[in-house]
């Protein structure tokens, strides 16, 4: 026995395409791009009442399509030849003079190369009673399909108007409620016509229908209103110009349907017919009214979904906007440009409606003595939750950075914070199963005077270093794990390592999140998407072409260097070091009271040489005296740093080992401080370094106390001041603007 579907050779000979079409109880007609008939089957000859002939046939109008439907046939041809599909009904006069109604569907005829070479039409006779019903149901189904993938209000309304005009209406208005006012959002009309100025209200205008107007009744009653024939009815006019234009174009009929969802009226949909087109019936009826009501229900749901999506997106974008830096600080010796772009929605990926924003962020943090902290990071996921996590991490990192700790320590603390903010969750047994967010981050500290760039990396993509005609990834030896994924029992200090590089004069550094290179793939000639190495090479090639341009141009060029649609939100930060060295003076003094005057003299001479205004220079010198005096006074009581004692010869007894001649003098003479002065564009910075590990603090001085007011003066007179630990001890710094306040 043969398997199911096996046929004999004789049966196979009768299954040719021509044989099947000859027996089909449906007309099949094929035309070329110029409407010449290339083929029709026997049923088509019987349906249209035309005898079959051989070879190319006359124009398709010889099918008998009546003259009033010729414009519709022409539009059908144009639409299908562009790759579309059309379905509708024609009035056809047969060869014997009888008139029938033909239901037809037209699809493009494609060459194997994909080019449209003609039109394939399938047709059958339709009873007039059900022909319109099937037309309407087909249109309703297509409208539902088009609205299903719509994410934006404007896109939703535009799609509705495109489906209804001109197939079902000559004019389509859609108006939405905005803050209690009805605003026109769509005004679509038959091709080649638009309302003259100052007649019908334009887009964006507030619409006010008079009491008793059919649109006002539809709003008030929340029901679809039919005006079957304007010549037989009388409604209040919304305006003289409006009425005059309606008379000029011959408005014949209209339907107004409220857009209602969840008990709320979102707006109105207005459809109208006029004498601008030649239709089989120039008037709507009760069936059309019910049909438009069904459309309005679908439109209202789509608009409501789009409004909810836009509200969620607006919320997330507000997070992003207010949690990212609103403006960048002015920095000496460093030019910076930043960019942030949200991703395209994920609806086309089949993952439902999701907002565009995510957890990408950047920050520029002024630190002590003109130094600057630079950070770029990426929180896994997108939407309001990712933006909220990003905001918490950015605020935490800003707070940690103010301690002026090394970058590796900052990332270690941020890793702990990432675990703290994890959403608390427990399993059935009550065990904590909270999963911290996964975050990649890179934190850098740049000193424009020394050109030293210190950084630590937590699983983030290395920056691109642009020097002259070369563009390479910054050499990073230690790339730690992303924040939040460190294994238990492993201390963060073992994961994140600090590295230091010297940034050459004029060099540019491009920091970015993966949204820059992970685009929706555009396949190459071989049909495969480019890999990461190819994408980076393409990006570097574009950057090299404009290596001498400003950081703003580099940021713009990087944004468009990689082809494809943005698949994830993207942050870019570009910085360039100054081509000239910045002014700095530095000297080390013994920690002795007499050196206070020497330090002040050095500062005074430096300020004169830098053309600092006399008033500001005197103020800076005063504060130099206070800080240096504080260092000298506390040097005597500071604990002596531990040193390794080495001596030649045999070891001494314990009671004699501390009586080595000159040892105490050596320790005392080691007490010293370093004064460093820096000149910026708008400020001067003063730093005083010593070997004392204790950080200074302001204390309240009594009425008769001789001291205790130095740091208070610094706090009151300096723009900013602070202290930070160093490898040898600490540094106390303050900033004085070179212009009067």
XYZ file of C-alpha atoms in Angstrom:
741
model
C 0.000 0.000 0.000
C 1.302 3.412 -0.873
C 1.905 6.049 1.780
C -0.551 8.877 2.284
C 0.033 11.482 -0.400
C 1.665 9.151 -2.934
C 0.089 9.484 -6.373
C 0.416 7.571 -9.573
C 2.227 8.970 -12.582
C -1.090 9.363 -14.381
C -2.496 11.403 -11.503
C 0.664 13.483 -11.303
C 0.297 14.415 -14.980
C -3.115 15.899 -14.159
C -1.756 17.978 -11.243
C 0.070 20.497 -13.365
C -0.585 24.161 -12.593
C -2.516 24.609 -15.833
C -4.729 21.613 -15.156
C -5.535 22.775 -11.619
C -6.366 26.311 -12.763
C -8.571 24.959 -15.551
C -10.710 23.150 -12.969
C -10.710 25.931 -10.352
C -14.141 27.401 -9.564
C -12.586 30.846 -9.208
C -11.422 33.342 -11.774
C -7.638 33.756 -12.001
C -6.323 36.700 -14.036
C -2.678 37.732 -14.511
C -1.563 41.125 -15.893
C 1.816 42.690 -16.454
C 2.972 46.020 -14.990
C 1.155 47.862 -17.782
C -2.178 46.131 -17.135
C -1.948 43.927 -20.226
C -3.752 40.618 -19.677
C -1.286 37.732 -19.781
C -3.510 34.889 -18.588
C -7.003 34.031 -17.449
C -8.482 30.649 -16.719
C -11.738 29.225 -18.126
C -13.756 30.272 -15.065
C -12.646 33.874 -15.653
C -14.012 33.681 -19.191
C -17.386 32.509 -17.881
C -17.470 35.037 -15.031
C -16.648 38.085 -17.114
C -18.445 36.825 -20.223
C -15.457 37.319 -22.522
C -14.339 34.685 -25.015
C -10.812 33.459 -24.533
C -8.164 34.464 -27.044
C -4.545 33.541 -27.403
C -1.565 35.797 -26.766
C -1.478 39.102 -24.877
C -4.928 40.516 -24.338
C -6.384 43.989 -24.272
C -6.140 46.307 -21.293
C -7.567 45.001 -18.025
C -10.466 47.407 -18.350
C -11.783 45.006 -20.985
C -12.741 42.790 -18.048
C -15.830 44.932 -17.982
C -15.099 47.053 -14.903
C -17.617 49.854 -15.058
C -16.405 53.390 -15.669
C -17.238 54.640 -12.193
C -14.821 52.067 -10.726
C -11.956 52.874 -13.128
C -10.233 55.280 -10.649
C -10.440 52.551 -8.013
C -8.887 50.040 -10.411
C -6.020 52.421 -11.162
C -5.337 52.961 -7.456
C -5.503 49.194 -6.959
C -2.820 48.662 -9.594
C -0.516 51.292 -8.109
C -0.889 49.857 -4.615
C -0.209 46.261 -5.630
C 2.730 47.144 -7.888
C 4.341 48.700 -4.813
C 4.136 45.326 -3.068
C 0.802 45.708 -1.287
C -2.291 43.491 -1.194
C -5.803 44.730 -1.981
C -9.254 43.232 -1.557
C -12.559 44.751 -2.620
C -15.555 44.697 -4.963
C -16.108 45.975 -8.522
C -19.186 46.506 -10.627
C -18.646 44.546 -13.872
C -20.688 44.721 -17.076
C -20.584 41.328 -18.764
C -20.461 40.788 -22.503
C -24.222 40.222 -22.637
C -24.889 43.535 -20.879
C -25.750 42.132 -17.476
C -24.141 43.718 -14.401
C -22.614 41.576 -11.665
C -20.703 42.365 -8.486
C -17.267 40.804 -8.406
C -15.280 40.241 -5.236
C -11.571 40.410 -6.102
C -8.225 40.076 -4.360
C -5.010 41.304 -5.979
C -1.451 40.311 -5.006
C 1.887 41.195 -6.644
C 3.438 38.799 -9.166
C 7.125 38.552 -8.289
C 10.139 37.520 -10.329
C 12.554 35.064 -8.608
C 14.781 38.085 -7.984
C 12.010 39.630 -5.897
C 10.995 42.359 -8.359
C 7.264 42.950 -8.920
C 6.537 42.128 -12.586
C 2.750 42.097 -12.595
C -0.499 41.458 -10.740
C -2.376 38.237 -9.946
C -6.121 38.721 -9.445
C -8.471 36.110 -8.033
C -12.186 36.867 -8.298
C -15.638 35.442 -7.734
C -19.163 36.742 -7.969
C -20.478 38.389 -4.815
C -24.049 39.067 -3.825
C -24.528 42.760 -3.204
C -26.125 42.017 0.165
C -23.036 40.392 1.636
C -20.304 41.968 -0.512
C -20.075 45.068 1.645
C -20.174 43.037 4.841
C -17.144 41.003 3.770
C -15.381 44.204 2.708
C -15.902 45.663 6.130
C -14.836 42.567 8.049
C -11.666 42.323 5.975
C -10.900 45.983 6.666
C -11.601 45.530 10.376
C -9.226 42.595 10.517
C -6.452 44.528 8.773
C -6.915 47.499 11.091
C -6.552 45.183 14.077
C -3.354 43.733 12.646
C -1.886 47.179 11.982
C -2.729 48.442 15.457
C -1.315 45.392 17.214
C 2.288 46.496 16.680
C 1.793 50.194 17.375
C 3.652 51.678 20.353
C 3.165 55.407 19.889
C 0.031 57.513 19.820
C 0.963 59.397 16.654
C 1.889 56.190 14.861
C -1.341 54.530 15.980
C -3.541 57.350 14.707
C -1.644 57.620 11.439
C -2.091 53.909 10.748
C -5.841 54.138 11.329
C -6.226 57.057 8.930
C -4.183 55.301 6.240
C -6.459 52.255 6.426
C -9.722 54.208 6.276
C -8.922 56.825 3.623
C -9.811 56.476 0.785
C -11.160 52.917 1.021
C -13.921 53.773 3.488
C -13.922 57.554 3.849
C -12.901 60.722 2.032
C -12.052 62.571 5.243
C -10.816 61.364 8.608
C -10.368 63.459 11.741
C -9.189 62.065 15.067
C -9.262 64.293 18.115
C -7.970 63.415 21.589
C -8.641 64.855 25.019
C -5.615 66.679 26.406
C -5.986 68.330 29.808
C -9.738 68.621 29.365
C -9.505 70.055 25.840
C -10.267 68.326 22.552
C -7.218 68.621 20.259
C -7.044 67.598 16.615
C -4.322 64.988 16.123
C -5.173 63.611 12.653
C -6.521 65.342 9.540
C -6.358 62.988 6.525
C -8.128 63.414 3.201
C -8.346 61.769 -0.204
C -5.181 62.000 -2.250
C -4.557 65.309 -3.949
C -6.820 67.402 -1.723
C -6.297 69.289 1.508
C -8.477 71.883 3.217
C -7.587 75.512 2.417
C -6.137 77.606 5.241
C -8.533 79.107 7.756
C -11.321 76.657 6.956
C -11.158 73.378 8.846
C -9.121 73.379 12.041
C -5.472 72.322 11.506
C -3.486 69.768 13.471
C -2.891 70.774 17.057
C -5.868 73.142 17.182
C -8.414 72.997 19.981
C -11.797 71.785 18.712
C -15.050 73.085 20.162
C -18.282 71.653 18.825
C -21.446 73.666 19.552
C -24.160 72.146 21.710
C -26.415 69.991 19.583
C -23.763 69.279 16.951
C -23.644 65.572 16.069
C -20.009 65.348 17.301
C -20.979 66.972 20.591
C -23.842 64.499 20.924
C -21.446 61.593 20.323
C -19.165 62.856 23.075
C -21.939 63.537 25.528
C -23.807 60.270 25.003
C -20.675 58.182 24.360
C -22.301 56.549 21.342
C -21.644 56.453 17.605
C -23.718 59.027 15.670
C -24.664 58.621 11.999
C -25.517 61.506 9.686
C -26.839 59.602 6.690
C -27.569 62.591 4.447
C -26.562 66.162 5.260
C -29.179 67.478 2.812
C -31.917 65.984 4.982
C -30.625 67.144 8.367
C -29.721 70.349 10.131
C -27.136 70.666 12.914
C -25.541 73.710 14.557
C -22.547 74.914 12.560
C -19.073 74.927 14.168
C -18.169 77.959 12.036
C -19.032 79.831 8.859
C -15.794 78.884 7.055
C -16.305 75.267 8.047
C -19.831 75.185 6.653
C -18.848 76.958 3.430
C -16.053 74.469 2.675
C -18.348 71.507 3.404
C -20.802 72.871 0.836
C -18.063 73.444 -1.758
C -16.796 69.848 -1.640
C -20.292 68.403 -1.278
C -20.173 66.661 2.096
C -22.837 63.982 1.889
C -22.570 61.818 4.991
C -20.596 61.402 8.222
C -20.113 59.109 11.192
C -18.677 60.245 14.518
C -17.591 57.630 17.077
C -16.269 58.343 20.587
C -13.026 56.628 21.592
C -13.969 55.061 24.918
C -11.970 52.646 27.038
C -12.216 51.647 30.713
C -15.113 54.066 31.167
C -13.073 57.046 29.970
C -13.547 59.006 26.749
C -10.193 59.549 25.042
C -11.518 61.509 22.066
C -13.444 61.296 18.792
C -13.054 59.675 15.380
C -14.820 61.478 12.537
C -15.296 59.909 9.089
C -16.922 61.730 6.182
C -17.925 61.233 2.544
C -18.020 63.977 -0.080
C -18.252 64.529 -3.824
C -14.447 64.497 -4.118
C -14.683 60.797 -5.025
C -17.089 58.806 -7.145
C -18.403 55.966 -4.983
C -21.097 53.372 -5.480
C -22.951 54.793 -2.509
C -22.178 58.355 -1.321
C -23.972 57.806 1.985
C -23.305 55.831 5.134
C -26.013 53.660 6.662
C -26.699 51.853 9.928
C -24.418 48.970 8.997
C -21.555 51.442 8.450
C -22.318 53.072 11.792
C -21.946 49.766 13.619
C -18.800 49.024 11.685
C -17.212 52.362 12.629
C -18.199 51.749 16.239
C -16.271 48.463 16.153
C -13.252 50.247 14.648
C -13.436 52.947 17.320
C -13.314 50.299 20.053
C -10.090 48.870 18.629
C -8.608 52.319 18.081
C -9.427 53.365 21.653
C -7.681 50.281 23.051
C -4.635 50.893 20.869
C -4.495 54.585 21.853
C -4.876 53.704 25.534
C -2.035 51.177 25.292
C 0.121 53.727 23.489
C -0.640 56.374 26.129
C 0.279 53.945 28.911
C 3.503 53.062 27.123
C 4.402 56.709 26.606
C 3.630 57.447 30.248
C 5.940 54.653 31.391
C 8.599 55.797 28.951
C 8.231 59.380 30.146
C 8.646 58.241 33.758
C 11.796 56.305 32.941
C 13.151 59.141 30.814
C 12.523 61.543 33.699
C 14.578 59.256 35.923
C 17.303 59.215 33.321
C 17.195 62.960 32.705
C 17.310 63.970 36.364
C 19.724 61.269 37.503
C 22.322 61.977 34.827
C 24.378 65.179 35.089
C 22.398 68.139 33.790
C 25.557 70.004 32.849
C 29.259 69.285 32.931
C 31.644 71.220 35.196
C 34.298 73.476 33.710
C 37.596 71.641 33.983
C 41.188 72.780 33.513
C 43.296 70.865 31.031
C 40.443 68.633 29.904
C 37.710 68.927 27.257
C 34.706 66.645 27.736
C 31.653 65.800 25.617
C 28.884 63.360 26.531
C 25.981 61.738 24.693
C 23.087 59.578 25.809
C 20.620 57.875 23.453
C 17.734 55.580 24.420
C 17.204 52.353 22.521
C 14.436 51.542 20.073
C 11.440 49.734 21.630
C 11.576 45.977 21.952
C 8.127 45.338 20.483
C 9.570 44.298 17.143
C 11.579 41.656 18.987
C 8.423 39.950 20.152
C 9.123 40.822 23.784
C 6.130 43.082 24.343
C 6.075 46.772 25.059
C 9.115 47.972 26.977
C 10.477 51.432 27.567
C 13.499 52.709 25.748
C 15.635 53.928 28.623
C 17.947 51.737 30.623
C 20.690 51.764 33.182
C 23.552 53.328 31.225
C 25.120 56.313 32.954
C 28.119 58.584 33.026
C 29.374 61.190 35.457
C 32.093 63.806 35.815
C 33.000 64.557 39.447
C 35.277 67.453 40.487
C 37.759 66.229 43.084
C 40.488 67.830 45.147
C 42.930 70.364 43.693
C 41.529 70.315 40.153
C 41.556 66.546 39.778
C 38.457 64.967 38.235
C 36.678 61.633 38.637
C 35.183 60.138 35.481
C 32.789 57.203 35.480
C 30.816 55.260 32.923
C 28.625 52.281 33.738
C 25.818 50.037 32.579
C 23.119 48.371 34.691
C 21.760 45.189 33.148
C 18.204 45.458 31.807
C 16.080 48.430 30.838
C 13.076 50.385 31.964
C 12.261 52.298 35.128
C 13.822 49.673 37.424
C 17.185 49.811 35.652
C 17.067 53.620 35.691
C 16.283 53.637 39.426
C 19.189 51.272 40.194
C 21.444 53.441 38.060
C 20.415 56.525 40.040
C 21.243 54.882 43.356
C 24.638 53.709 42.125
C 25.508 57.095 40.654
C 24.606 58.877 43.903
C 26.593 56.352 45.940
C 29.654 56.611 43.721
C 29.538 60.422 43.919
C 29.543 60.189 47.708
C 32.349 57.631 47.759
C 34.428 59.719 45.329
C 34.447 62.694 47.706
C 36.708 60.716 50.034
C 39.381 60.852 47.308
C 40.159 57.186 47.718
C 41.917 55.269 44.912
C 39.658 54.018 42.066
C 39.991 50.378 43.124
C 38.712 51.183 46.619
C 35.821 53.173 45.145
C 34.731 50.197 43.024
C 35.086 47.864 46.002
C 32.714 50.035 48.043
C 30.341 50.339 45.096
C 30.293 46.560 44.772
C 29.195 46.275 48.397
C 26.506 48.902 47.792
C 25.248 46.968 44.755
C 24.597 44.007 47.038
C 22.864 46.170 49.626
C 20.310 47.593 47.165
C 19.355 44.149 45.812
C 15.592 43.613 46.061
C 14.934 41.389 49.125
C 13.556 37.972 48.097
C 13.135 34.714 49.964
C 12.354 31.184 48.886
C 9.730 28.906 50.435
C 12.044 27.983 53.302
C 12.762 31.619 54.121
C 16.296 31.575 52.767
C 17.485 34.872 51.352
C 17.826 34.535 47.580
C 18.229 38.211 46.710
C 20.027 38.638 43.408
C 22.033 41.867 43.079
C 21.834 43.747 39.787
C 24.706 43.094 37.422
C 26.601 46.293 36.680
C 29.687 46.994 34.594
C 31.563 50.126 35.522
C 34.840 51.932 34.987
C 36.091 54.688 37.284
C 38.995 56.956 36.359
C 40.763 59.823 38.119
C 42.641 62.311 35.959
C 45.166 64.888 37.119
C 45.556 67.469 34.351
C 48.773 68.943 35.828
C 50.660 65.645 35.996
C 48.629 64.033 33.151
C 48.301 60.924 35.309
C 45.252 58.764 34.632
C 44.442 56.282 37.401
C 41.617 53.816 36.889
C 39.996 50.546 37.886
C 37.659 48.420 35.806
C 34.670 46.289 36.807
C 33.957 44.233 33.701
C 33.413 47.217 31.416
C 34.622 47.578 27.834
C 38.044 49.315 27.710
C 38.029 52.924 26.464
C 39.392 53.744 23.029
C 42.586 55.823 23.065
C 42.955 58.176 20.108
C 46.486 59.541 19.587
C 47.205 61.142 16.225
C 46.511 58.579 13.504
C 46.156 55.631 15.875
C 43.088 54.355 17.699
C 43.460 51.422 20.083
C 41.824 50.098 23.203
C 43.401 51.414 26.389
C 45.773 48.781 27.711
C 44.168 47.383 30.868
C 45.979 44.563 32.633
C 43.418 43.905 35.366
C 39.721 43.776 34.395
C 37.688 42.918 37.478
C 34.312 41.224 37.607
C 31.105 43.255 37.159
C 29.657 44.738 40.307
C 27.295 42.384 42.102
C 28.758 39.077 40.873
C 31.843 38.701 43.075
C 32.110 35.233 44.600
C 31.478 34.906 48.310
C 34.621 34.812 50.418
C 36.652 36.821 47.914
C 37.446 40.299 49.162
C 36.794 43.129 46.731
C 40.382 44.361 47.088
C 41.473 41.174 45.343
C 39.067 41.746 42.447
C 39.573 45.395 41.528
C 43.081 46.662 40.818
C 44.261 50.195 40.234
C 46.398 51.028 37.221
C 48.035 54.266 36.118
C 48.824 55.626 32.665
C 50.166 58.938 31.430
C 47.852 60.608 28.925
C 49.913 62.278 26.146
C 49.203 65.927 25.281
C 46.207 66.220 22.950
C 45.211 62.560 23.321
C 41.507 61.692 23.309
C 39.779 58.954 25.243
C 36.373 57.518 24.241
C 34.409 55.766 26.999
C 31.213 54.029 25.936
C 28.586 51.473 26.892
C 27.860 48.420 24.771
C 24.903 50.078 23.053
C 27.422 51.845 20.800
C 28.689 48.636 19.199
C 25.812 46.180 19.805
C 23.418 47.360 17.109
C 20.585 45.488 15.454
C 22.642 43.614 12.887
C 23.012 44.741 9.304
C 24.335 41.730 7.473
C 27.268 42.047 5.133
C 27.610 40.652 1.598
C 28.103 37.146 3.014
C 24.821 37.332 4.919
C 26.379 37.390 8.404
C 26.367 40.175 10.999
C 29.764 41.746 11.807
C 31.555 40.554 14.951
C 32.809 42.773 17.766
C 36.346 43.042 16.328
C 35.018 44.188 12.959
C 32.688 46.686 14.613
C 35.505 48.175 16.722
C 37.749 48.384 13.652
C 34.994 50.244 11.809
C 34.524 52.605 14.766
C 38.265 53.282 15.068
C 38.495 53.988 11.344
C 35.829 56.688 11.627
C 37.497 58.217 14.681
C 40.915 58.364 13.023
C 39.419 60.409 10.183
C 38.525 63.196 12.628
C 41.220 62.669 15.248
C 42.060 66.391 15.321
C 38.430 67.518 15.657
C 36.750 68.784 18.820
C 35.395 66.358 21.398
C 31.866 67.305 20.351
C 32.511 66.238 16.759
C 34.190 63.047 17.917
C 31.140 62.209 20.051
C 28.810 62.863 17.104
C 30.952 60.786 14.754
C 31.117 57.877 17.202
C 27.337 57.884 17.523
C 26.786 57.173 13.814
C 29.996 55.266 13.060
C 28.449 51.834 13.587
C 25.558 51.046 11.206
C 22.309 49.591 12.447
C 19.518 50.610 14.783
C 20.383 51.177 18.448
C 19.400 47.961 20.219
C 20.278 49.095 23.742
C 20.551 52.480 25.363
C 23.918 54.077 24.782
C 26.172 56.436 26.736
C 29.303 58.042 25.301
C 31.911 60.166 27.066
C 34.816 61.730 25.160
C 37.680 63.535 26.885
C 40.814 65.166 25.476
C 43.887 66.249 27.410
C 45.282 69.754 26.935
C 48.076 70.176 24.422
C 49.996 72.530 26.761
C 51.183 71.917 30.311
C 49.399 73.712 33.140
C 51.252 75.994 35.573
C 52.397 74.364 38.810
C 54.911 75.175 41.568
C 56.059 72.686 44.200
C 58.625 72.768 47.021
C 59.363 70.710 50.125
C 60.126 72.414 53.477
C 61.249 71.158 56.888
C 58.335 71.100 59.320
C 59.677 74.039 61.359
C 57.876 77.242 62.428
C 60.328 79.431 60.519
C 59.269 77.729 57.287
C 55.760 79.195 57.504
C 57.071 82.518 56.239
C 59.088 80.795 53.486
C 56.033 78.951 52.315
C 54.012 82.152 52.222
C 56.795 83.916 50.297
C 56.883 81.111 47.736
C 53.102 81.352 47.272
C 53.212 85.144 46.916
C 55.909 85.000 44.225
C 54.017 82.291 42.322
C 50.761 84.252 42.407
C 52.494 87.373 41.124
C 54.048 85.398 38.290
C 50.630 83.967 37.393
C 49.006 87.413 37.386
C 46.567 86.514 40.135
C 44.714 89.664 41.292
C 46.329 91.129 44.384
C 43.225 90.794 46.553
C 42.819 87.120 45.727
C 46.561 86.469 46.075
C 46.620 87.989 49.582
C 43.663 85.861 50.609
C 45.348 82.726 49.267
C 48.605 83.589 51.061
C 46.702 84.060 54.331
C 45.177 80.612 54.037
C 48.559 79.129 53.070
C 49.921 80.440 56.387
C 47.004 78.910 58.310
C 47.294 75.463 56.722
C 51.099 75.334 56.933
C 51.021 76.512 60.555
C 48.527 73.755 61.334
C 50.876 71.193 59.761
C 53.944 72.466 61.659
C 52.144 72.617 65.029
C 50.877 69.058 64.737
C 54.086 67.645 63.326
C 55.689 67.574 66.792
C 52.866 65.494 68.277
C 52.491 63.232 65.253
C 53.321 59.611 65.670
C 56.715 58.637 64.272
C 56.347 56.481 61.190
C 57.616 53.002 61.615
C 60.955 52.456 59.910
C 63.045 49.426 59.298
C 66.274 49.740 61.282
C 69.341 48.321 59.564
C 72.858 48.422 61.014
C 76.194 47.061 60.004
C 77.974 44.706 62.370
C 76.689 42.303 65.027
C 73.288 42.959 66.594
C 73.285 45.093 69.746
C 71.675 44.099 73.039
C 68.039 45.171 73.338
C 68.714 47.905 75.891
C 71.388 49.435 73.701
C 69.669 49.155 70.316
C 67.687 52.376 70.879
C 70.757 54.426 71.761
C 72.257 54.499 68.304
C 73.962 57.887 67.828
C 72.083 60.153 65.446
C 69.010 57.944 65.172
C 66.698 60.389 66.967
C 68.038 63.307 64.945
C 67.321 61.400 61.758
C 63.706 60.834 62.783
C 63.200 64.462 63.804
C 64.755 65.796 60.635
C 62.393 63.652 58.524
C 59.400 65.766 59.522
C 58.664 67.922 56.521
C 55.836 69.184 54.347
C 55.395 69.880 50.673
C 53.596 72.918 49.286
C 52.110 72.538 45.811
C 50.482 75.441 43.971
C 48.384 75.031 40.836
C 47.069 77.669 38.448
C 43.778 77.039 36.641
C 41.683 79.148 34.334
C 39.331 80.407 37.052
C 41.008 79.306 40.298
C 44.242 78.531 42.073
C 44.627 75.380 44.148
C 46.889 75.002 47.156
C 47.908 71.592 48.508
C 49.990 70.892 51.604
C 51.346 67.350 52.038
C 52.785 65.906 55.238
C 53.464 62.499 56.790
C 50.739 62.694 59.440
C 47.978 60.126 58.861
C 45.425 62.063 60.923
C 42.937 64.042 58.812
C 42.180 67.565 60.093
C 38.784 68.647 61.346
C 37.270 71.949 62.356
C 36.915 72.402 66.122
C 35.242 75.086 68.144
C 37.755 77.446 69.748
C 37.024 78.953 73.141
C 36.985 82.693 73.760
C 40.484 82.666 75.294
C 42.006 79.929 73.126
C 45.036 80.944 71.128
C 44.460 78.364 68.387
C 41.717 76.332 66.788
C 40.591 78.947 64.253
C 42.825 78.129 61.261
C 40.596 75.596 59.529
C 37.557 77.695 60.403
C 39.068 80.564 58.389
C 39.830 78.186 55.515
C 36.257 76.913 55.570
C 34.834 80.447 55.529
C 37.139 82.083 52.982
C 37.957 79.315 50.465
C 35.558 78.250 47.741
C 36.198 74.602 48.582
C 38.584 72.777 50.855
C 39.220 69.260 52.078
C 41.767 66.605 52.863
C 42.596 63.214 51.472
C 44.858 60.363 52.510
C 48.017 59.697 50.522
C 50.481 56.831 50.546
C 52.833 58.806 52.798
C 50.273 60.610 54.984
C 47.683 63.162 53.943
C 47.101 66.235 51.802
C 45.118 69.327 52.834
C 43.893 71.465 49.943
C 41.757 74.486 49.201
C 40.552 76.416 46.152
C 40.537 80.198 45.722
C 38.780 81.763 42.693
C 40.950 84.234 40.825
C 37.959 86.527 40.340
C 36.158 88.358 43.110
C 32.906 86.821 44.268
